[in-house]
JSON list of N, CA and C in Angstrom, two decimals:
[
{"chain": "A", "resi": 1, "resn": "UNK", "atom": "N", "xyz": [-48.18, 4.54, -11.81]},
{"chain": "A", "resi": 1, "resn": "UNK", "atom": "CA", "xyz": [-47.44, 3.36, -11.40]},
{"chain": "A", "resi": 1, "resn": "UNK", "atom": "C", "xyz": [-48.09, 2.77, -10.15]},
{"chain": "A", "resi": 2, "resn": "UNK", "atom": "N", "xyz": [-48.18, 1.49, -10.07]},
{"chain": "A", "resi": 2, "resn": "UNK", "atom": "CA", "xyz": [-48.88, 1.04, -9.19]},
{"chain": "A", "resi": 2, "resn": "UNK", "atom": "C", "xyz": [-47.77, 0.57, -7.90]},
{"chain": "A", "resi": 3, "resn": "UNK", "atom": "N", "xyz": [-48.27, 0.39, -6.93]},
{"chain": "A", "resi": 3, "resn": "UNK", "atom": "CA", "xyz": [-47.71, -0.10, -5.89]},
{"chain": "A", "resi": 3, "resn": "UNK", "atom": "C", "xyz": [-46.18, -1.29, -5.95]},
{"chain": "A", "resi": 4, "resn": "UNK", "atom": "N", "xyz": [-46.78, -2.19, -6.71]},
{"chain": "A", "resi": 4, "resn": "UNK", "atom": "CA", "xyz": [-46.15, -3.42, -6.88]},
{"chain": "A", "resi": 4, "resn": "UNK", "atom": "C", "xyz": [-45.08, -2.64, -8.06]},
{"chain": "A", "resi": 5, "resn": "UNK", "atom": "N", "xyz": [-45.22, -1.93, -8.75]},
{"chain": "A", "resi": 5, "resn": "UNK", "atom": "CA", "xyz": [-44.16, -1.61, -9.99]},
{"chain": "A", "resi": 5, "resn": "UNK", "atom": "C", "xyz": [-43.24, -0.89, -9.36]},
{"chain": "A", "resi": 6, "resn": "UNK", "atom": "N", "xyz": [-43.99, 0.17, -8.36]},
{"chain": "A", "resi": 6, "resn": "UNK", "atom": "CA", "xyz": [-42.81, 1.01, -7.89]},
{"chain": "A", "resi": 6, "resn": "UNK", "atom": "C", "xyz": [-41.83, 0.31, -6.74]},
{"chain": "A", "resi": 7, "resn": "UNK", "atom": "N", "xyz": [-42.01, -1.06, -6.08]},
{"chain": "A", "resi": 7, "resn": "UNK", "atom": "CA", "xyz": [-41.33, -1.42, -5.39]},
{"chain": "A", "resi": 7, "resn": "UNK", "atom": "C", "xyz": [-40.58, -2.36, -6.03]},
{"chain": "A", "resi": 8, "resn": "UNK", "atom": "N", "xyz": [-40.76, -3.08, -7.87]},
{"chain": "A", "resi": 8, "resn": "UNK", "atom": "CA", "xyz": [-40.18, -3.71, -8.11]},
{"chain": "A", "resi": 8, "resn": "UNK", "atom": "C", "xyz": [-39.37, -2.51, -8.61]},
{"chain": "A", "resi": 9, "resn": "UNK", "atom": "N", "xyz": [-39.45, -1.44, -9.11]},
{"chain": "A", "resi": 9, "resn": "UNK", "atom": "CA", "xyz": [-38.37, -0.97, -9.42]},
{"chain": "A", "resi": 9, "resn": "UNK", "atom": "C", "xyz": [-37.33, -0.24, -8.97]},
{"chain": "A", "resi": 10, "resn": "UNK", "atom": "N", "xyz": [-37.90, 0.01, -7.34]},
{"chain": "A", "resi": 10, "resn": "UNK", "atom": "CA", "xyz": [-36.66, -0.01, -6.00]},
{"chain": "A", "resi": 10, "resn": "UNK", "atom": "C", "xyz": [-36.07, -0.85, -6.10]},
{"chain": "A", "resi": 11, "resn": "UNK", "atom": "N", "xyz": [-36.31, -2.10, -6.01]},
{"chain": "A", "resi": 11, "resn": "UNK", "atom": "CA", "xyz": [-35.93, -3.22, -6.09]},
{"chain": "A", "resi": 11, "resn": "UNK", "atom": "C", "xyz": [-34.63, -3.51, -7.08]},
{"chain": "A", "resi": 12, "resn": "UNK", "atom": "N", "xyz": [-34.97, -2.78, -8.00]},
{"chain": "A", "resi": 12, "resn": "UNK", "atom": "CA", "xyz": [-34.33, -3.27, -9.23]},
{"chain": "A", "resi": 12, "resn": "UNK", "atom": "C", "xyz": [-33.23, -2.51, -9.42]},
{"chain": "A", "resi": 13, "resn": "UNK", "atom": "N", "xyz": [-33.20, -1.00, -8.86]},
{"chain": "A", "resi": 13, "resn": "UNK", "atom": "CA", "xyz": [-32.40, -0.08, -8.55]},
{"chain": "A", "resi": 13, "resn": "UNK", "atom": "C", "xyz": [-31.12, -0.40, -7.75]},
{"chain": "A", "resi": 14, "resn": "UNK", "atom": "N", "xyz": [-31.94, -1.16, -6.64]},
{"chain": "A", "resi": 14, "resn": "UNK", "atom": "CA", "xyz": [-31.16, -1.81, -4.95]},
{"chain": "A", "resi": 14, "resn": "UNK", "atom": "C", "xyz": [-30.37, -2.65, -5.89]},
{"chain": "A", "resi": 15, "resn": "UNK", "atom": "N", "xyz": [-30.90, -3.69, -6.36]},
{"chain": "A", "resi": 15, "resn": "UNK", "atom": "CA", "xyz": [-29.87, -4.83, -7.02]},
{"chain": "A", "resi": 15, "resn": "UNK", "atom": "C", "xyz": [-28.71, -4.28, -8.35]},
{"chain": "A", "resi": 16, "resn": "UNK", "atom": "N", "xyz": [-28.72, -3.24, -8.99]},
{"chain": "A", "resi": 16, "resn": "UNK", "atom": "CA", "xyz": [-27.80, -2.80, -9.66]},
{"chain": "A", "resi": 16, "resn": "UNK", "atom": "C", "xyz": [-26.59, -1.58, -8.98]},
{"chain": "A", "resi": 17, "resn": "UNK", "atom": "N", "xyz": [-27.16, -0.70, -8.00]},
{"chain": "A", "resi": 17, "resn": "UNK", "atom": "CA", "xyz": [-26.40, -0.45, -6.96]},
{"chain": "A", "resi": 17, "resn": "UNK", "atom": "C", "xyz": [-25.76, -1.27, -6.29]},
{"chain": "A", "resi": 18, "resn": "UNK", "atom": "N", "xyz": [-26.13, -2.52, -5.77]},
{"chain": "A", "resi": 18, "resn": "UNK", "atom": "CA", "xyz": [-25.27, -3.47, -4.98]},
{"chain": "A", "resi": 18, "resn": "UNK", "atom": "C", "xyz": [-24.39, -4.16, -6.06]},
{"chain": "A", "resi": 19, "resn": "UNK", "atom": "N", "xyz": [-24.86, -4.21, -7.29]},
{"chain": "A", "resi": 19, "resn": "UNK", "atom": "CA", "xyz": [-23.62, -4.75, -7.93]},
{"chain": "A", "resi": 19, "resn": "UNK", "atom": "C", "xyz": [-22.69, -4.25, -8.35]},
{"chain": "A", "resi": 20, "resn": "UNK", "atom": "N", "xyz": [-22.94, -2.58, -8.63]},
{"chain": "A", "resi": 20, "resn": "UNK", "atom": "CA", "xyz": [-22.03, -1.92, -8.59]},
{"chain": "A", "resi": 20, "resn": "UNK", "atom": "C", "xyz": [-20.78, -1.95, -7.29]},
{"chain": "A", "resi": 21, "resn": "UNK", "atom": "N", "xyz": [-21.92, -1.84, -6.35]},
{"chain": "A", "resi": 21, "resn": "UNK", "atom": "CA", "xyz": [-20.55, -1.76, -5.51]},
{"chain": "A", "resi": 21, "resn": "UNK", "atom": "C", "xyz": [-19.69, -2.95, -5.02]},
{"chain": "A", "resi": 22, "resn": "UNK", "atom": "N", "xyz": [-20.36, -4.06, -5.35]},
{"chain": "A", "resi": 22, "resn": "UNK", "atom": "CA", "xyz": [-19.62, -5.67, -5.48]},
{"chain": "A", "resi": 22, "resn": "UNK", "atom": "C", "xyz": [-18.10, -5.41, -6.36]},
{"chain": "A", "resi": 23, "resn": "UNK", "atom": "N", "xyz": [-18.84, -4.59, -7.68]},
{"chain": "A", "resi": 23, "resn": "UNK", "atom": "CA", "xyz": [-17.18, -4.16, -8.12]},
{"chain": "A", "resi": 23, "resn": "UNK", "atom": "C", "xyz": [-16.53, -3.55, -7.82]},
{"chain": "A", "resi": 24, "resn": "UNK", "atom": "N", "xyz": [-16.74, -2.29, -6.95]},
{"chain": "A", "resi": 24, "resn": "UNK", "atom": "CA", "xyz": [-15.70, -1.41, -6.22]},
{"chain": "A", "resi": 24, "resn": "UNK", "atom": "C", "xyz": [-15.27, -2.03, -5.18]},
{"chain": "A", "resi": 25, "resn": "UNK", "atom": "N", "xyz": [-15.37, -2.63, -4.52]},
{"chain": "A", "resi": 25, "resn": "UNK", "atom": "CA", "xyz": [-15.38, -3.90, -3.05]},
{"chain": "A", "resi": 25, "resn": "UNK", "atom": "C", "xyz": [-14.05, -4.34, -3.90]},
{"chain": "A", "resi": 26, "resn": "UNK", "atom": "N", "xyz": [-14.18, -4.88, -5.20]},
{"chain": "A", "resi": 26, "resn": "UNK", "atom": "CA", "xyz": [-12.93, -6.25, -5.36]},
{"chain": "A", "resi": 26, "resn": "UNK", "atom": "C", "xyz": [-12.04, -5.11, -6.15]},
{"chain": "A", "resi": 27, "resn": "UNK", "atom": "N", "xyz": [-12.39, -3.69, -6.90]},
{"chain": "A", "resi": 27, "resn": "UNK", "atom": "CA", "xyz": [-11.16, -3.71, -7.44]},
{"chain": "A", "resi": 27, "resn": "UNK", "atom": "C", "xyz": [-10.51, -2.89, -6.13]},
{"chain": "A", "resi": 28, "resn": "UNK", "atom": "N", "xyz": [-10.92, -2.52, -5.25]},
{"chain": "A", "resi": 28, "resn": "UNK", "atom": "CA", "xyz": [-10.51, -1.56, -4.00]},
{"chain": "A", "resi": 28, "resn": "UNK", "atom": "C", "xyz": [-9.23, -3.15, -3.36]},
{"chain": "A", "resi": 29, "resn": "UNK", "atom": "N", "xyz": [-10.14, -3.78, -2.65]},
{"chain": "A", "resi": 29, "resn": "UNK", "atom": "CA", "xyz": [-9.41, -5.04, -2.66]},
{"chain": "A", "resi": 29, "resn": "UNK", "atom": "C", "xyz": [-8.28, -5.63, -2.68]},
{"chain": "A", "resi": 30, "resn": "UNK", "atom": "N", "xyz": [-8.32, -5.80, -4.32]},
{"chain": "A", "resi": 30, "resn": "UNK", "atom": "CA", "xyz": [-6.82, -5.92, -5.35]},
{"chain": "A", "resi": 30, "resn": "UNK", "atom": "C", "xyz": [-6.07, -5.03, -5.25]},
{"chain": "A", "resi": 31, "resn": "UNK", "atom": "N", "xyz": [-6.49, -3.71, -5.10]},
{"chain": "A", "resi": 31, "resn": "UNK", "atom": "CA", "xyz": [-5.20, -2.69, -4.97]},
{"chain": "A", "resi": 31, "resn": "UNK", "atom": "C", "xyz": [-4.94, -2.89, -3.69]},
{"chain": "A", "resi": 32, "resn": "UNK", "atom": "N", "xyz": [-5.58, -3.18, -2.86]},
{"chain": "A", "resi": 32, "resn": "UNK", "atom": "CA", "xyz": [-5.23, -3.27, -1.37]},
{"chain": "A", "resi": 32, "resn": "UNK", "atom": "C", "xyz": [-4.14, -4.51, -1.49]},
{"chain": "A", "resi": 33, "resn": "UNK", "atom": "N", "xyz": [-4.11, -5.52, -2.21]},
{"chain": "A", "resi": 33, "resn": "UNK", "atom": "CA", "xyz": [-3.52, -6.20, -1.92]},
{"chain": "A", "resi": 33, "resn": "UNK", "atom": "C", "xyz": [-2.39, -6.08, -2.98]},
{"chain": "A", "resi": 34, "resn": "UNK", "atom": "N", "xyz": [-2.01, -5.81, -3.97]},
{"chain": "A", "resi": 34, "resn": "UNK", "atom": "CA", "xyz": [-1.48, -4.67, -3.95]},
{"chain": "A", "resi": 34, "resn": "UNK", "atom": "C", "xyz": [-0.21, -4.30, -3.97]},
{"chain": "A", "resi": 35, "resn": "UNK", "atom": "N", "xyz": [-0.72, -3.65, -3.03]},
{"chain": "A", "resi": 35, "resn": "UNK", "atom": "CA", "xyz": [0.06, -2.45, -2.29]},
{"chain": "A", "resi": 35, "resn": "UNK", "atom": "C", "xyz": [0.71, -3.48, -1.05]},
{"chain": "A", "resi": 36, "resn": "UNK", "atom": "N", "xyz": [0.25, -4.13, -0.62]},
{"chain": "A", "resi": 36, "resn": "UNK", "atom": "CA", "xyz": [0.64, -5.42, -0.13]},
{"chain": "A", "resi": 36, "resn": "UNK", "atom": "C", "xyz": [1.83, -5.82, -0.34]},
{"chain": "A", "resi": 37, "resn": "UNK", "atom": "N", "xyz": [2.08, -6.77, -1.09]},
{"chain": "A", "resi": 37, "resn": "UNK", "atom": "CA", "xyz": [2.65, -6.97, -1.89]},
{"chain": "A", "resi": 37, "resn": "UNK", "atom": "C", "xyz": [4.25, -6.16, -2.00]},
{"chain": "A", "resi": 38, "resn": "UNK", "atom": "N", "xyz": [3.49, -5.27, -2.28]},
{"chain": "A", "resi": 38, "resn": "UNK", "atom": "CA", "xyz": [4.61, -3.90, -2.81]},
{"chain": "A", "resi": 38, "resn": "UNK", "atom": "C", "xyz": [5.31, -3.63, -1.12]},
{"chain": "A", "resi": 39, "resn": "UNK", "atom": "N", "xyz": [4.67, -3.57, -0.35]},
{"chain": "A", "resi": 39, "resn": "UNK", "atom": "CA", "xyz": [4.97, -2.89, 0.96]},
{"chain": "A", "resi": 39, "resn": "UNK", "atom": "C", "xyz": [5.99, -4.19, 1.53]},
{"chain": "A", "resi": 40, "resn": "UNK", "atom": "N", "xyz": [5.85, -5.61, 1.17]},
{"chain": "A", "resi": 40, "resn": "UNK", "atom": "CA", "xyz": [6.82, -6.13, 1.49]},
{"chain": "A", "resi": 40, "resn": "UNK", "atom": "C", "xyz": [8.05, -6.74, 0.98]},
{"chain": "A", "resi": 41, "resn": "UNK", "atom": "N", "xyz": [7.83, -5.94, -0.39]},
{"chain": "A", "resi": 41, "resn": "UNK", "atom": "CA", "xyz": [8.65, -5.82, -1.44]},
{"chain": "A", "resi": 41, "resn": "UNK", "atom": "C", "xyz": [9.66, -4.72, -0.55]},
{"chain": "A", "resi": 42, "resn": "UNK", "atom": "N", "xyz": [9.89, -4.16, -0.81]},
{"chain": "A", "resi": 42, "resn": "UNK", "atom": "CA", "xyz": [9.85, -2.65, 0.18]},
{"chain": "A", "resi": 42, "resn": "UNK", "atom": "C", "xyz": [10.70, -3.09, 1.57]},
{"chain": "A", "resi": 43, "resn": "UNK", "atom": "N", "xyz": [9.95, -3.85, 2.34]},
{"chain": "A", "resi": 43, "resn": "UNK", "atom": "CA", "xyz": [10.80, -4.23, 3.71]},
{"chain": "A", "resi": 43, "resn": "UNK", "atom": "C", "xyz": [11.71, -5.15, 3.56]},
{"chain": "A", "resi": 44, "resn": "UNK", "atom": "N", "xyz": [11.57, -6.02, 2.52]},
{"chain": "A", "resi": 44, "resn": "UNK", "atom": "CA", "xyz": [12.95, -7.11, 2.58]},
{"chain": "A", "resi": 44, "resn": "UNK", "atom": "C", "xyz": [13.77, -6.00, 1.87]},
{"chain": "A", "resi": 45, "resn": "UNK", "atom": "N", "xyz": [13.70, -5.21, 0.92]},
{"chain": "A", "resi": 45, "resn": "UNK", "atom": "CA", "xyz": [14.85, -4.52, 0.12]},
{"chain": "A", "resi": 45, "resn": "UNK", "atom": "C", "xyz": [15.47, -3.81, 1.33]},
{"chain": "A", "resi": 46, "resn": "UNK", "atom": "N", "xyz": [14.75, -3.39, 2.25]},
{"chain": "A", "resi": 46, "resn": "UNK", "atom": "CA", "xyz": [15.29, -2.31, 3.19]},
{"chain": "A", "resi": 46, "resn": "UNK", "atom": "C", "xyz": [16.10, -2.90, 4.12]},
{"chain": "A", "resi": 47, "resn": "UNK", "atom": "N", "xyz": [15.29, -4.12, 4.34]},
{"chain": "A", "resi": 47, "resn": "UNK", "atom": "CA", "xyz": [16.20, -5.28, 5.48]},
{"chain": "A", "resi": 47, "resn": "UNK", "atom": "C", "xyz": [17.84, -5.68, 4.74]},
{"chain": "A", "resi": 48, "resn": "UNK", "atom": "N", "xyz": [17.84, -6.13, 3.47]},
{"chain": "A", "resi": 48, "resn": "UNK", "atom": "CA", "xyz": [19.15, -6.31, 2.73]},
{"chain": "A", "resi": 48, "resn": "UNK", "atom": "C", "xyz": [19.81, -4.97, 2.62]},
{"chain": "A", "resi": 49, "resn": "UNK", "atom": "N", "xyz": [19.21, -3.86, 2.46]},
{"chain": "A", "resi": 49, "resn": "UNK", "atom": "CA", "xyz": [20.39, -2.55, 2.60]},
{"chain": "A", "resi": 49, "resn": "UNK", "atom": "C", "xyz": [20.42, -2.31, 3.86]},
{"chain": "A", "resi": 50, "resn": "UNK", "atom": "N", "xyz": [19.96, -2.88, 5.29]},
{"chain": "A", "resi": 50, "resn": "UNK", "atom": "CA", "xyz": [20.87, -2.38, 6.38]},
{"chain": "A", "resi": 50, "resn": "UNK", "atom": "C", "xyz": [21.34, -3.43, 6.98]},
{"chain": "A", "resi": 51, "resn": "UNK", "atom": "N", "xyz": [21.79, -4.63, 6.41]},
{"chain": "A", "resi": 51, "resn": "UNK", "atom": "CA", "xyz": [22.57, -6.00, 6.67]},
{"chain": "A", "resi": 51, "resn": "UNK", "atom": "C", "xyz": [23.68, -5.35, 6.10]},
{"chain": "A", "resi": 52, "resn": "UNK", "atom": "N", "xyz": [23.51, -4.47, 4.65]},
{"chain": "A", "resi": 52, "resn": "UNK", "atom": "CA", "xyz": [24.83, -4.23, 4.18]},
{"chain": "A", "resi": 52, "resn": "UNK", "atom": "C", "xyz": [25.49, -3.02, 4.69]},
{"chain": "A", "resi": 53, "resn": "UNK", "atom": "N", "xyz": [24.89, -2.26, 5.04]},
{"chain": "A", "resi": 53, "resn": "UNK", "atom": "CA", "xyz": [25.28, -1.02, 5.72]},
{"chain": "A", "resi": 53, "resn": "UNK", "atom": "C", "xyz": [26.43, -1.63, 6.98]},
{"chain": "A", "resi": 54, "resn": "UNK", "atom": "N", "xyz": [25.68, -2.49, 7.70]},
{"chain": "A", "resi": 54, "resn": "UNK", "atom": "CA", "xyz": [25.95, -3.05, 8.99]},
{"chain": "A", "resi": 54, "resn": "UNK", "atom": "C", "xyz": [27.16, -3.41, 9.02]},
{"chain": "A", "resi": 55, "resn": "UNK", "atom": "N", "xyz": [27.15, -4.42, 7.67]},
{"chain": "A", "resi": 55, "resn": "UNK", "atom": "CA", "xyz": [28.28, -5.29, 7.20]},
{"chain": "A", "resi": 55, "resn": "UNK", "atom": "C", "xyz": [29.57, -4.10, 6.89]},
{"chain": "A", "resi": 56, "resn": "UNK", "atom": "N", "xyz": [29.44, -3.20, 5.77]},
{"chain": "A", "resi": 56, "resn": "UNK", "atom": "CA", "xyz": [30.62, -2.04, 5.70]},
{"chain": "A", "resi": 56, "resn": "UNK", "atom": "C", "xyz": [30.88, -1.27, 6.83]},
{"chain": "A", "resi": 57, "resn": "UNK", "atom": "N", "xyz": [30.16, -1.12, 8.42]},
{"chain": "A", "resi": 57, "resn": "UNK", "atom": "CA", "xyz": [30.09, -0.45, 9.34]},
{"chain": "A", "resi": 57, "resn": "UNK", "atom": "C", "xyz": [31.29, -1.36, 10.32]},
{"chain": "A", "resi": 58, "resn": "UNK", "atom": "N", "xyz": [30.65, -2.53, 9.86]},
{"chain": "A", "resi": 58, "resn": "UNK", "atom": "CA", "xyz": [31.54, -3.50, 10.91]},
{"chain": "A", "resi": 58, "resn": "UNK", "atom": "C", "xyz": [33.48, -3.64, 9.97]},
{"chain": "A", "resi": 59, "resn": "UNK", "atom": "N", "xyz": [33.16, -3.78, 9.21]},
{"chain": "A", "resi": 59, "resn": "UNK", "atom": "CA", "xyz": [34.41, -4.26, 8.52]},
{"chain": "A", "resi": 59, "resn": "UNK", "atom": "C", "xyz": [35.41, -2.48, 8.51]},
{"chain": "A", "resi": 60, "resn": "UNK", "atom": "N", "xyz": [34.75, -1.37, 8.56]},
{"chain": "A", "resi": 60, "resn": "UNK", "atom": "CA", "xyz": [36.39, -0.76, 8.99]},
{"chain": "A", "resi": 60, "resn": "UNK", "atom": "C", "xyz": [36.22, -0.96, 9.97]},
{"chain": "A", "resi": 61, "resn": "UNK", "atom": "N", "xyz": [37.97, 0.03, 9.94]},
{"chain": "A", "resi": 61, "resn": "UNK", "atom": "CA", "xyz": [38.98, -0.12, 11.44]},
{"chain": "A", "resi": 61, "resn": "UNK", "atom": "C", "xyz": [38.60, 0.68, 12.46]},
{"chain": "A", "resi": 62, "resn": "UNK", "atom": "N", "xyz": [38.09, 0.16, 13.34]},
{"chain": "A", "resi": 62, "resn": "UNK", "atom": "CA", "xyz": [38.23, 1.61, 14.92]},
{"chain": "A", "resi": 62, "resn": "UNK", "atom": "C", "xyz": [36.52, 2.25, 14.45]},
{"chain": "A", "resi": 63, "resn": "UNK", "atom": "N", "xyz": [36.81, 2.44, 15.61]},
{"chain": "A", "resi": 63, "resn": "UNK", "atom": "CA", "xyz": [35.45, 3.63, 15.73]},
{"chain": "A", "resi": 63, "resn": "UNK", "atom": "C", "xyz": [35.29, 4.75, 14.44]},
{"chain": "A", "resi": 64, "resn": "UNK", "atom": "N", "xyz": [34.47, 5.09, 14.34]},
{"chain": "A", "resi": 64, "resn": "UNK", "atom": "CA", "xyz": [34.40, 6.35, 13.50]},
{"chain": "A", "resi": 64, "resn": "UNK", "atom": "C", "xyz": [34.47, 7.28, 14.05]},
{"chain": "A", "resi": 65, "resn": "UNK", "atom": "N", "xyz": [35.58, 8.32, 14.09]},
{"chain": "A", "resi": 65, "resn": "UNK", "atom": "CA", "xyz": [35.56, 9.81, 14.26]},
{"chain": "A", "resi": 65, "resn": "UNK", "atom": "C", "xyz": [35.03, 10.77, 13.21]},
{"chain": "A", "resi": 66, "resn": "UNK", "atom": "N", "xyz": [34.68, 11.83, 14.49]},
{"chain": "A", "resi": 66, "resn": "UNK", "atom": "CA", "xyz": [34.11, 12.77, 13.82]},
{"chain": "A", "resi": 66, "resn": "UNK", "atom": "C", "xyz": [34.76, 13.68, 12.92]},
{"chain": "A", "resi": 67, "resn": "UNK", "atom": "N", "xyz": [34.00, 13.87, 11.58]},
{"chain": "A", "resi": 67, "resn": "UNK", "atom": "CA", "xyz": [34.70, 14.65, 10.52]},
{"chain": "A", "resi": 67, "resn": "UNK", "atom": "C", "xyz": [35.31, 16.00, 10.94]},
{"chain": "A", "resi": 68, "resn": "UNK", "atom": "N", "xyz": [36.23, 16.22, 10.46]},
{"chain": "A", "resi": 68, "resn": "UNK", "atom": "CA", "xyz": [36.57, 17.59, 10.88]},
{"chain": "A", "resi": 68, "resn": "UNK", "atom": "C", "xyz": [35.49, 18.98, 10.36]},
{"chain": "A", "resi": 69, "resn": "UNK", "atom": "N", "xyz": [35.87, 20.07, 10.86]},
{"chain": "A", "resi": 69, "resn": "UNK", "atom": "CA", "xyz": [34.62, 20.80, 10.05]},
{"chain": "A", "resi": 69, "resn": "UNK", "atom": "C", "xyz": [35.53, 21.45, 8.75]},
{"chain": "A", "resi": 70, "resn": "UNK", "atom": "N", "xyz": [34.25, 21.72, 7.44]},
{"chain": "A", "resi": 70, "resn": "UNK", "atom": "CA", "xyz": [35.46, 22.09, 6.16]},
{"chain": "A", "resi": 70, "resn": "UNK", "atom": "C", "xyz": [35.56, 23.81, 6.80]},
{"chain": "A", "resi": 71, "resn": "UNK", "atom": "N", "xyz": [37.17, 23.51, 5.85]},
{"chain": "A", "resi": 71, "resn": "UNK", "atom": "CA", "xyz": [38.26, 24.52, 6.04]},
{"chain": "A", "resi": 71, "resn": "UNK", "atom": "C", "xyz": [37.21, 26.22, 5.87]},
{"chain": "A", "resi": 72, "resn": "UNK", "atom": "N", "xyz": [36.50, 26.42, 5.34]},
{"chain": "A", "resi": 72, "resn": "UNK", "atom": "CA", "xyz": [36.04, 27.61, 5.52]},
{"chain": "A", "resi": 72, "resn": "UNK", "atom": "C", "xyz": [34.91, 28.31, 7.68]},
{"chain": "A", "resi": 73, "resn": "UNK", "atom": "N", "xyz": [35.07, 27.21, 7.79]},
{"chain": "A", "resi": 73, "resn": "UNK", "atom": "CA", "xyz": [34.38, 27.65, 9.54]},
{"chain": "A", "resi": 73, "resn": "UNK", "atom": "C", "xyz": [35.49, 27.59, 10.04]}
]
């Protein structure tokens, strides 16, 4: 192999490695985004269950006392 063959076929190596990883780059990416997505899926649900928590916390009567301990202690 001559000079010029073996560097076109570094060459040629380099450019199918980089395209490989052009595709791991975007599907890495997409899941990144994702998960995105999902994660603020996630914080509004959490934000609406402690508006409601808040809401049943506020609406009884009086403070909350502490449970008694059960009858076996």
């Amino acid at each position: 192999m001559s000079d010029v063959q073996s560097v076109e076929a570094r060459l040629e190596a380099l450019e199918v490695r980089t395209a490989y990883q052009d595709q791991v780059i975007e599907d890495l990416n997409q899941t990144v985004i994702d998960q995105w997505k999902k994660i603020d899926a996630l914080k509004r649900q959490l934000a609406e269950l402690l508006d409601r928590v808040q809401e049943v916390e506020d609406g009884s009567a009086g403070p909350r006392a502490p449970e008694p301990p059960p009858p076996h202690y």
